[in-house]
Short mmCIF file of C-alpha atoms in Angstrom, two decimals:
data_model
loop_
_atom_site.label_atom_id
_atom_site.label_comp_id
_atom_site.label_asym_id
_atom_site.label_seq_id
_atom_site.Cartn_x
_atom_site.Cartn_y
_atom_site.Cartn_z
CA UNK A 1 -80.77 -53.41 54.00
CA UNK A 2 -78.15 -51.84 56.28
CA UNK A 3 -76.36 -51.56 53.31
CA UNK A 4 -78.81 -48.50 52.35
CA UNK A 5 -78.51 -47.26 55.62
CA UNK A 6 -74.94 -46.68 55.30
CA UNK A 7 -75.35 -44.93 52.43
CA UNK A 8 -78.40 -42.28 53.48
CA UNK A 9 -75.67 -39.93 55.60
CA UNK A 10 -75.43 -36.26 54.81
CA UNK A 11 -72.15 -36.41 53.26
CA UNK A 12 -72.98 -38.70 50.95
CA UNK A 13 -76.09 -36.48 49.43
CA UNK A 14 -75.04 -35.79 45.35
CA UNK A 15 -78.45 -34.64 44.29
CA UNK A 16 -81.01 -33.19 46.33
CA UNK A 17 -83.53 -29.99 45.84
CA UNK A 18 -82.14 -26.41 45.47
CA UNK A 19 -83.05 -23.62 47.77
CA UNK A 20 -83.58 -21.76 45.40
CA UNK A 21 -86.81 -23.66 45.22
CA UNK A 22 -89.47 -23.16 47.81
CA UNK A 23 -91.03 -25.97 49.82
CA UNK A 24 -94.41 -25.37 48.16
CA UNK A 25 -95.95 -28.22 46.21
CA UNK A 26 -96.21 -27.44 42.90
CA UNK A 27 -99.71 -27.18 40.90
CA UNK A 28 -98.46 -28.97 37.89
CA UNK A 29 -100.40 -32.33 36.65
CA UNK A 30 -97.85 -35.21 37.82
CA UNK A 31 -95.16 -35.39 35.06
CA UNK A 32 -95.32 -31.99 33.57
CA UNK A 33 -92.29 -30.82 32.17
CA UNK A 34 -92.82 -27.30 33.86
CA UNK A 35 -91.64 -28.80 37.24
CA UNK A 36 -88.02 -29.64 35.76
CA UNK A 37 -87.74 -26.51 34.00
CA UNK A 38 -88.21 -24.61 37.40
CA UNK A 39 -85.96 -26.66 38.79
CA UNK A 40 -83.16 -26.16 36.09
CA UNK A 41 -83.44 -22.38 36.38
CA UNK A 42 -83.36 -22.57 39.65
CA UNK A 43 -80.07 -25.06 39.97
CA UNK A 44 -78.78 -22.32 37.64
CA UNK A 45 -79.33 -19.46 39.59
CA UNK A 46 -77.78 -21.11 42.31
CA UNK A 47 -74.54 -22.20 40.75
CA UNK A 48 -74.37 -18.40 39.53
CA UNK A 49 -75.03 -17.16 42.67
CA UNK A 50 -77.28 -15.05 41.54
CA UNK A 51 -80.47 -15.47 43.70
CA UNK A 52 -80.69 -11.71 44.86
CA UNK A 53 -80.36 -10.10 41.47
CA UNK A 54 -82.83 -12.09 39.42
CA UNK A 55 -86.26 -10.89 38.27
CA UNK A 56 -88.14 -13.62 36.17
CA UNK A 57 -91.13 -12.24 34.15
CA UNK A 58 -94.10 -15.15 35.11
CA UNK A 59 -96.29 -15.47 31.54
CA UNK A 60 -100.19 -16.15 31.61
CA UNK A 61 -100.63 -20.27 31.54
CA UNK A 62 -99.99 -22.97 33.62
CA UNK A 63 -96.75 -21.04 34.71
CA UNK A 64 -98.98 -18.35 35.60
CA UNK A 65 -98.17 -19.10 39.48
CA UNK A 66 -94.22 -19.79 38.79
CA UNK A 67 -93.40 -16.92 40.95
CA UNK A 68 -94.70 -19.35 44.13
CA UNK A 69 -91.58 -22.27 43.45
CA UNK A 70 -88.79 -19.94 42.85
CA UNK A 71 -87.45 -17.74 45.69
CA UNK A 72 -86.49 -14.51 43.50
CA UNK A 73 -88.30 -11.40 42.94
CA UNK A 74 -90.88 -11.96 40.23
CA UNK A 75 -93.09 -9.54 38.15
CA UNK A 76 -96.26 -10.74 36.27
CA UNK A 77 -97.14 -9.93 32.81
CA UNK A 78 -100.47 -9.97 31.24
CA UNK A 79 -100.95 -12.48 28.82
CA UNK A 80 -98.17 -12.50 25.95
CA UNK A 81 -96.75 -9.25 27.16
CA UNK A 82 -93.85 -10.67 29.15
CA UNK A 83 -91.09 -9.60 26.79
CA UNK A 84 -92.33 -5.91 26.83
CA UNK A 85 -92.03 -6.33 30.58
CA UNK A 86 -88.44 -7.70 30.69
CA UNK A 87 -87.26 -5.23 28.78
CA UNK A 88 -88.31 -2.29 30.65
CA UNK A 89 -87.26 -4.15 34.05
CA UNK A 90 -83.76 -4.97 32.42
CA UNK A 91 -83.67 -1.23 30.82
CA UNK A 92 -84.42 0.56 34.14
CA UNK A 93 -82.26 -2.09 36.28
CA UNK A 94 -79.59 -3.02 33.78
CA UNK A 95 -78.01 -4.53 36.63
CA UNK A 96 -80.54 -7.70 37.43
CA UNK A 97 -80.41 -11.06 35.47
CA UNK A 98 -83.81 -10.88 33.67
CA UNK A 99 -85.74 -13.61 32.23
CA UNK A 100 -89.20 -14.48 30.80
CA UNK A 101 -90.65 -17.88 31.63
CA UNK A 102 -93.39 -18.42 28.44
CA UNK A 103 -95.48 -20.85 27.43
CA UNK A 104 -96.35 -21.71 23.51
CA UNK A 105 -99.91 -19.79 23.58
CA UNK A 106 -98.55 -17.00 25.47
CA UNK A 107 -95.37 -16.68 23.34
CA UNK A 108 -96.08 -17.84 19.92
CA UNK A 109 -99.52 -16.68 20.10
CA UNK A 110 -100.87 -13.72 22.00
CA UNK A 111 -97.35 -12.40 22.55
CA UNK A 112 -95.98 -13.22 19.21
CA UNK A 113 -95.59 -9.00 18.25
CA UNK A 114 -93.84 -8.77 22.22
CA UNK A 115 -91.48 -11.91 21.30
CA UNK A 116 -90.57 -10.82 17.81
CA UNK A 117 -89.88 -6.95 18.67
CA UNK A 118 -87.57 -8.09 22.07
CA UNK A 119 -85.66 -10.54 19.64
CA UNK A 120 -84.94 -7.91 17.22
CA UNK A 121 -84.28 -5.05 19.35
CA UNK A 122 -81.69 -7.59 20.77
CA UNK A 123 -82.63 -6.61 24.40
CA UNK A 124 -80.16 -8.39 27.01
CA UNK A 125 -82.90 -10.77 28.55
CA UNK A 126 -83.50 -14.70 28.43
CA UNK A 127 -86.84 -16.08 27.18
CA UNK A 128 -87.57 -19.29 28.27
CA UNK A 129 -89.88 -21.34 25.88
CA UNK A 130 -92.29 -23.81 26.66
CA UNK A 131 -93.55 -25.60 23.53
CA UNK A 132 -95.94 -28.28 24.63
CA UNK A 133 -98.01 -27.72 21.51
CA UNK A 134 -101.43 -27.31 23.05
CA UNK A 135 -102.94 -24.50 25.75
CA UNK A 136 -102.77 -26.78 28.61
CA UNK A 137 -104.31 -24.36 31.12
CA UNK A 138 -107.77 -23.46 29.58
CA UNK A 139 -108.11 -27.10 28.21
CA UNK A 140 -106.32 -28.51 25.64
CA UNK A 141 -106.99 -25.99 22.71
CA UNK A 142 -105.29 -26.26 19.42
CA UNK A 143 -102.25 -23.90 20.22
CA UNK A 144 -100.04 -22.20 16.63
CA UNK A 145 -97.09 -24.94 17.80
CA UNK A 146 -99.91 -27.44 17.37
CA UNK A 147 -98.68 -30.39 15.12
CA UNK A 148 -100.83 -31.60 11.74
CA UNK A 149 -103.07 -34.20 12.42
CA UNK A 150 -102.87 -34.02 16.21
CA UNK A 151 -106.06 -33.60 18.06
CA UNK A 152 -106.93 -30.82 20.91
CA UNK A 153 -110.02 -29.66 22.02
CA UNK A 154 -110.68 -27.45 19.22
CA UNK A 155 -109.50 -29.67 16.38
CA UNK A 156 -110.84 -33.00 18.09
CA UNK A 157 -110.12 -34.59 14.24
CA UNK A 158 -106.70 -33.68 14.21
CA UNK A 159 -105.20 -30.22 13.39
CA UNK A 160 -105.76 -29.57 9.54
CA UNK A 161 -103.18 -27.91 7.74
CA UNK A 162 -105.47 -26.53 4.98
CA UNK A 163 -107.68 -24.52 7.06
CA UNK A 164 -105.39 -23.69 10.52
CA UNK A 165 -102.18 -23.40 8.49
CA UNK A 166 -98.89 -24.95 9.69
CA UNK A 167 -97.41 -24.94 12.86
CA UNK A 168 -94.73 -21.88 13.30
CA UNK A 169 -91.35 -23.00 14.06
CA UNK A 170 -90.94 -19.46 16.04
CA UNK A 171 -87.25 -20.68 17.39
CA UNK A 172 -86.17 -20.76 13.72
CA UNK A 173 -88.13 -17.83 13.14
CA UNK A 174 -86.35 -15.76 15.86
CA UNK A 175 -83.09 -17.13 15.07
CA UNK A 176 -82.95 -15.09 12.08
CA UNK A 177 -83.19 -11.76 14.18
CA UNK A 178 -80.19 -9.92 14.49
CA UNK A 179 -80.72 -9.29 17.97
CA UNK A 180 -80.50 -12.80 19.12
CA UNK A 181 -76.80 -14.42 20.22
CA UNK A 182 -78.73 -17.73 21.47
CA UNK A 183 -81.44 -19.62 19.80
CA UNK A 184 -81.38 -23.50 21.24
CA UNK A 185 -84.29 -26.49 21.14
CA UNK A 186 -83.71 -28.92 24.26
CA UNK A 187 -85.82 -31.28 26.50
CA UNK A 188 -86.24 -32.60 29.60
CA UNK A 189 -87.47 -36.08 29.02
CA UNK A 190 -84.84 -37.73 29.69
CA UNK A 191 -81.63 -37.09 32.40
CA UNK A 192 -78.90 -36.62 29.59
CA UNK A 193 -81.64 -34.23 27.59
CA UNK A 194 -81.72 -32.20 31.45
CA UNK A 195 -78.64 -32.24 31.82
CA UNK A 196 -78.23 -30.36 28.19
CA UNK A 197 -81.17 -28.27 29.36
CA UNK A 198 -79.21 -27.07 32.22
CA UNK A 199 -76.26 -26.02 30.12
CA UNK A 200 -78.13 -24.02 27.67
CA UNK A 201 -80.00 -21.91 30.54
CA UNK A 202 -76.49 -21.30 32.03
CA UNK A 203 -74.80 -20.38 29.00
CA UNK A 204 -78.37 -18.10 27.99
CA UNK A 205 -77.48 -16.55 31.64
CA UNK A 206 -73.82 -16.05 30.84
CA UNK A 207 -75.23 -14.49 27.54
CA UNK A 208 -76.88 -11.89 29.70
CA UNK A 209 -73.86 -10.61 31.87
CA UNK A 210 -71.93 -10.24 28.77
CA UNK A 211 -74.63 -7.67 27.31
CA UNK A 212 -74.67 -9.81 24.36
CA UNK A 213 -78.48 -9.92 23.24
CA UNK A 214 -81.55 -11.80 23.54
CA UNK A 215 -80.99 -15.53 24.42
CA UNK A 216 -84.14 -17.92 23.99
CA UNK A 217 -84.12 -21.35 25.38
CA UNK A 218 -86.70 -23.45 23.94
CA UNK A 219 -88.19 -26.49 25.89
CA UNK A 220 -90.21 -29.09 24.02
CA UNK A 221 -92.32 -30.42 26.61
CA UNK A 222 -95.13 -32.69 27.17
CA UNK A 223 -98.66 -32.07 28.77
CA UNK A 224 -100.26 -35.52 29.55
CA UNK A 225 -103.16 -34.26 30.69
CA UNK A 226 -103.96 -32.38 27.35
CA UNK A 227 -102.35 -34.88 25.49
CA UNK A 228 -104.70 -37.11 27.05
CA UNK A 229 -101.79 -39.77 27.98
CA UNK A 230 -99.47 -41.06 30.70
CA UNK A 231 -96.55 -38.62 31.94
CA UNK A 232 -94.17 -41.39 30.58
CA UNK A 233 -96.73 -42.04 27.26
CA UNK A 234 -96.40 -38.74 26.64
CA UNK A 235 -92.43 -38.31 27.35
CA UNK A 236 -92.51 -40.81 23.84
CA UNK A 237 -95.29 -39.23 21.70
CA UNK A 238 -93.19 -36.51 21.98
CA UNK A 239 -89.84 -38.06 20.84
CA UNK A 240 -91.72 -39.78 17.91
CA UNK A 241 -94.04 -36.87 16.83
CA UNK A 242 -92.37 -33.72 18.62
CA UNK A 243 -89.14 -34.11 17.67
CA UNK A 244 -89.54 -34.46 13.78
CA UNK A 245 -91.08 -31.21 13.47
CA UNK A 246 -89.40 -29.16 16.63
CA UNK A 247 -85.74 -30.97 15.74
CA UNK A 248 -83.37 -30.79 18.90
CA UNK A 249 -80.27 -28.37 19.02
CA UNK A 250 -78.55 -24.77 18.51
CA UNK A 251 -80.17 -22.78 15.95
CA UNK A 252 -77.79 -19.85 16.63
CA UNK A 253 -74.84 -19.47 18.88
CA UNK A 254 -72.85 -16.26 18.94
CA UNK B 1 -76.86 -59.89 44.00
CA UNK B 2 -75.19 -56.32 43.70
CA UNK B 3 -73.67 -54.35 46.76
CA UNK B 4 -75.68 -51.02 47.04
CA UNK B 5 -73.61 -48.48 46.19
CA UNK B 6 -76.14 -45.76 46.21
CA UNK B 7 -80.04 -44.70 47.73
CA UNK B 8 -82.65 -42.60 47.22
CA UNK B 9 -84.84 -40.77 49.66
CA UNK B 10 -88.22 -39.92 47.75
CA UNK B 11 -90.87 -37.51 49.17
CA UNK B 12 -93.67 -39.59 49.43
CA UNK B 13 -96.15 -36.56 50.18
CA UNK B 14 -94.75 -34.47 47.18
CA UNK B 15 -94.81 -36.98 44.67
CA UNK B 16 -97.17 -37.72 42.23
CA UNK B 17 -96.42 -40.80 41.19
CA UNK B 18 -95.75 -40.04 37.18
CA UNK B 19 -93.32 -42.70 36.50
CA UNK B 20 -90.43 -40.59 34.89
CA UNK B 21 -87.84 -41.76 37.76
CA UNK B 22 -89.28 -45.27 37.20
CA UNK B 23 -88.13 -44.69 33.68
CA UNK B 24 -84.85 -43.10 33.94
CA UNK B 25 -83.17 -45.27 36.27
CA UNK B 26 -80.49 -47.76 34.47
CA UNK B 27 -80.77 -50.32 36.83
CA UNK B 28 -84.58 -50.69 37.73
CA UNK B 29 -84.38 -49.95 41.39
CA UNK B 30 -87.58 -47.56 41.31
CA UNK B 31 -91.42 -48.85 41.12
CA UNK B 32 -94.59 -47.27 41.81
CA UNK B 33 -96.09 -48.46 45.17
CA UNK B 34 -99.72 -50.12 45.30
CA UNK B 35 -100.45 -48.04 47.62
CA UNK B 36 -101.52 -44.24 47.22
CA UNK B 37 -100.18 -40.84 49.34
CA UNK B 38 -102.34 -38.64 50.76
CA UNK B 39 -103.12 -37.06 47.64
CA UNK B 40 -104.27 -40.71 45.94
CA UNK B 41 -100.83 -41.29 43.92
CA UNK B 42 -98.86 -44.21 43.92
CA UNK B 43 -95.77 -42.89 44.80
CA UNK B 44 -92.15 -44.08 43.76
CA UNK B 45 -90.26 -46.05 46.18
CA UNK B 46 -86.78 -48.18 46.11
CA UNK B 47 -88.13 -51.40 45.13
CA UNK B 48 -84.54 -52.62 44.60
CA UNK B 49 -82.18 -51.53 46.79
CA UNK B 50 -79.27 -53.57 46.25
CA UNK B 51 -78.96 -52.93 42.66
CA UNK B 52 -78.72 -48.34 43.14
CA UNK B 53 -76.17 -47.13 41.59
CA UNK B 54 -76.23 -43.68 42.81
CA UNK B 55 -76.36 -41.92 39.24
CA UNK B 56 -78.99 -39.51 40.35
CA UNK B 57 -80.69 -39.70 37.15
CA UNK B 58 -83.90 -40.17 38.94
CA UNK B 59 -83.64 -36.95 41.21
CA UNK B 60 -82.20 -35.07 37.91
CA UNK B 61 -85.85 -35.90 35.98
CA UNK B 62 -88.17 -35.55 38.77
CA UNK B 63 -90.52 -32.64 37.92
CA UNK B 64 -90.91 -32.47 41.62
CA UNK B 65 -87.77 -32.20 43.25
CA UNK B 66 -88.85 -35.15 45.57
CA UNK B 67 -85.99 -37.60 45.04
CA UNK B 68 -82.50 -37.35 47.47
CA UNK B 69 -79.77 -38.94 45.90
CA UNK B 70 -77.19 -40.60 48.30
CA UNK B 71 -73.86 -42.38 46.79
CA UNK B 72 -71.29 -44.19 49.18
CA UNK B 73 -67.50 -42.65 48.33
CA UNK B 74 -65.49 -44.85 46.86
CA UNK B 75 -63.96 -47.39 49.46
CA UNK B 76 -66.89 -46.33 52.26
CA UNK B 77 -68.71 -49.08 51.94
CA UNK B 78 -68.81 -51.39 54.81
#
């Protein structure tokens, strides 16, 4: 044991929490992908050095209260709306790194007019997407990501095609915009997956200083507790059922 | 049994106990603890010192940011 004792000195820290992050404990249900995400935008914003001249849009959902774990300037959207807002924040301060921080409901859903127009106008903002395919804040309600068959509050049998229609692929959708440089589908279930995460939300961010468009990072993500399963249950629903449908990977790189 | 070559610090008031660390780590160092934090979860702890490799996987998955990562340089190691 004095081995480990050795080993726990300062100089030997290689991974430990960014200040970008604050020390307050965040709300999320233990395991939610949310948490990493935060974290990842915030390692990035670090590494850029760009903690003073970032303005994240917070959405309506869970993420709701993001602008309490970050330490940049924040503005909050009503629900769906937070493209509309990033625009006119990166329009009148062209200057700022701007990004929107969305959930599935409040991007694919409410704000799905907001998301499209932004991707096609091309404005020079980053969306960050959170598809967890369910509205995990107001209890587990059948969300448009929802996948066939699986069962939320609102569908407890199962989400049926025939009558709710198919689940929109809005990354694929979007990618077709001319507006958009960056359209990418990552993960953080696993360390290599945030690790490629990480990379995409940096490169979305290098996207933005070089005025090239409207980057969106999507996130397929879990939510155990409207998933009704185990953080690390859900982590592999998701790679057997997500993943067919919401494929991993660049759907546009410019 | 393996030198140590890294060690993790973990939050045990921030954590939630979700397991994802417990997952992630290649060499099984990480458990859950039987007993809870002040919030009721079973927070993670180093049940396996000797065998940390210091890849930081753990820290990097942690939706929490509750995990330190410590890895000895190479030739540090008493």
């Amino acid at each position: 044991m004095s081995d480990i004792n050795t080993i726990i000195k300062p100089e030997n820290i290689i991974y430990k929490k960014t200040d970008v992050l604050t020390d307050n404990v965040m709300h999320y249900c233990p395991g939610c992908s949310h948490g990493t995400v935060h974290k990842l935008i915030a390692e990035v914003i670090e590494e850029m050095g760009i903690q003073e001249t970032t303005i994240g849009i917070a959405p309506v959902g869970c993420s709701v209260l993001a602008y309490n774990y970050l330490e940049i300037d924040w503005q909050e959207a009503a629900h769906g709306r937070a493209p509309a807002l990033a625009t006119a924040v990166k329009r009148l301060m062209p200057e700022k790194y701007v990004f929107s921080y969305q959930g599935d409901g409040d991007l694919a859903a409410i704000g799905t007019a907001e998301t499209i127009h932004a991707c096609n106008r091309g404005e020079n903002i980053v969306m960050v997407f959170i598809n967890n395919g369910i509205y995990g804040m107001t209890g587990g309600q059948m969300a448009p990501t929802t996948l066939p068959g699986m069962p939320a509050s609102t569908c407890p049998a199962g989400r049926d095609v025939s009558h709710d229609g198919a689940p929109i692929k809005i990354s694929e959708l979007l990618a077709q915009l001319p507006g958009t440089c960056y359209v990418t589908r990552q993960s953080v279930h696993t360390a290599a997956n945030v690790r490629k995460t990480k990379k995409a939300l940096r490169k979305a961010f290098e996207n933005q200083a070089a005025n090239k468009g409207t980057s969106l990072v999507e996130v397929v993500s879990t939510c155990s507790s409207g998933w009704k399963m185990t953080p690390t249950k859900a982590n592999e629903w998701m790679e057997e059922n997500m993943f067919p449908y919401y494929p991993l990977g660049d759907m546009k790189n410019e | 049994m393996a030198k140590a070559k890294g060690a993790i610090v973990v939050d045990e008031v921030k954590c939630k106990g979700c397991g994802v660390c417990v997952t992630a780590c290649p060499t099984k160092v990480i458990e859950l603890a039987a007993e809870v934090n002040g919030k009721g979860y079973h927070y993670a702890y180093m049940a396996h010192p000797d065998n940390c490799i210091g890849c930081a996987n753990c820290g990097i998955v942690c939706p929490d940011t509750c995990i330190t990562v410590y890895r000895a340089k190479a030739g540090a190691t008493a």
